Amino acid sequence: MKKLLFSSTAVALALTLILSGCSSKKKASSINPGRKSTATGITYGKKSKKGKEPEGLQVKDFKGQPAGPNLVFIEGGRFTMGTVEEDVTFSRDNLERTVTVSSFYMDETEITNLHWMEYLHAIQKDSSQEFYETALPDTTVWLNKLSFNDQFTDQYLRYPGFRFYPVVGVSWVQASDFCKWRTEAVNGEMAKRFGDKTKTAKNNAKGFGKKKKGEPVAEAPTAKTGGRLAIESGNVLPAYRLPTEAEWEYAAKAMIGTQYMDENQSNQRIYPWDGSSMRKNKGKQKGTMLANFKRGRGDYAGIAGHQNDRGIITMEVYEFPPNDFGLYNMGGNVNEWVYDLYRPNSFQDVNDLNPIRRNDFLDEEKMYDKKNFNSLIDNNLRVYKGGSWNDVAYWLSPGTRRYLDQDSSTATIGFRCAMIAIGPKGKRKL
């Protein structure tokens, strides 16, 4: 009887383990799709009998979207977009509304002079002289008949001491062209690293790889136009671009740092940090400025020996503390171009999921009558945000916005790039 009871118990335990094993079986996902299709049962990438041509859909290994150089992952979510402090300019062009932004990537710093020099070097080799000249920043933005800033005209872009200062004097159009070049440059580099490998040395005569007999040799990457790998490989990044106004504002506020439980936030933010003060309120650096801005009329940095914000003009991109997303200088140093076309009524003509104004839909250019000088608004105005070394603290609030013609540039506007985050967040670094 005891043996029978033990036997029954063992069988029950075995069945329990089998059933629990079945229930805990991992479901297919983008990262782990399995060996067979969950729709047809056909094995992925099955080879033919002759071993020459593969059969079935080729499903490459995928470990998640690579994080491109200098990019920080920004987890999307809901936030209150718009001005949160008194509208001292009475523009009423960015009233509060609740929107949701999808997850994306953003540069942790502004694009620097060194990055731009790399861009100029590349296009000088591969593009026409005419395009190269259109890519040159306007260094005359430093000139002022009543200020002796002439030295920055010659030195700021090219002198090694300014390498990691933000590039300025670039228009919205030039910044957009940089994003396109960067997309091709990064994906071209990935093609070199992740291109197909051969198992023989047959291609040595072509100049690829080492000439040691029998060693695997790197072939020219299997690529589409521009040296880019096929998108199905997973080793290709989406396009770099300028962030939308909503993305930029969401990333600047970094409200993730104010959460304490179950989607509750302890406070709103006027600036990219907590509180209404421009100074650090605790720690060893207590009392020091948190951003590079103009403190008052004629006061750009403080007095010698203790220049509180350490920047009479721009400063290096890592000089001030990052916000809670790990982004540097989202307030101060330089203003930054965003993708959006400027319209004063954007807050009304808004989609509450990933809002953007890319053209004059629902708010046509002809309504503003620029031709008869009744307005400055047309389809060439682009939004810029963030405040700069030459701005008072008011403009450092992420909800404030200004505009400028997309072909214009100043000594106070730079930019950083953004990129969509696709599928599961990967941990890959390039």
PDB file of C-alpha atoms in Angstrom, residues 190-197 218-222 229:
ATOM      1  CA  MET A 190      28.270  49.336 -39.019  1.00  0.00           C
ATOM      2  CA  ALA A 191      28.369  47.743 -42.475  1.00  0.00           C
ATOM      3  CA  LYS A 192      32.150  47.392 -42.178  1.00  0.00           C
ATOM      4  CA  ARG A 193      31.872  45.796 -38.737  1.00  0.00           C
ATOM      5  CA  PHE A 194      28.889  43.512 -39.258  1.00  0.00           C
ATOM      6  CA  GLY A 195      29.219  42.639 -42.949  1.00  0.00           C
ATOM      7  CA  ASP A 196      29.159  39.001 -44.112  1.00  0.00           C
ATOM      8  CA  LYS A 197      32.255  36.841 -43.650  1.00  0.00           C
ATOM      9  CA  ALA A 218      35.961  39.698 -44.568  1.00  0.00           C
ATOM     10  CA  GLU A 219      34.098  40.382 -47.766  1.00  0.00           C
ATOM     11  CA  ALA A 220      32.697  43.683 -48.834  1.00  0.00           C
ATOM     12  CA  PRO A 221      29.546  44.129 -46.713  1.00  0.00           C
ATOM     13  CA  THR A 222      26.244  42.885 -48.056  1.00  0.00           C
ATOM     14  CA  LEU A 229      23.370  46.826 -44.570  1.00  0.00           C
TER      15      LEU A 229
END
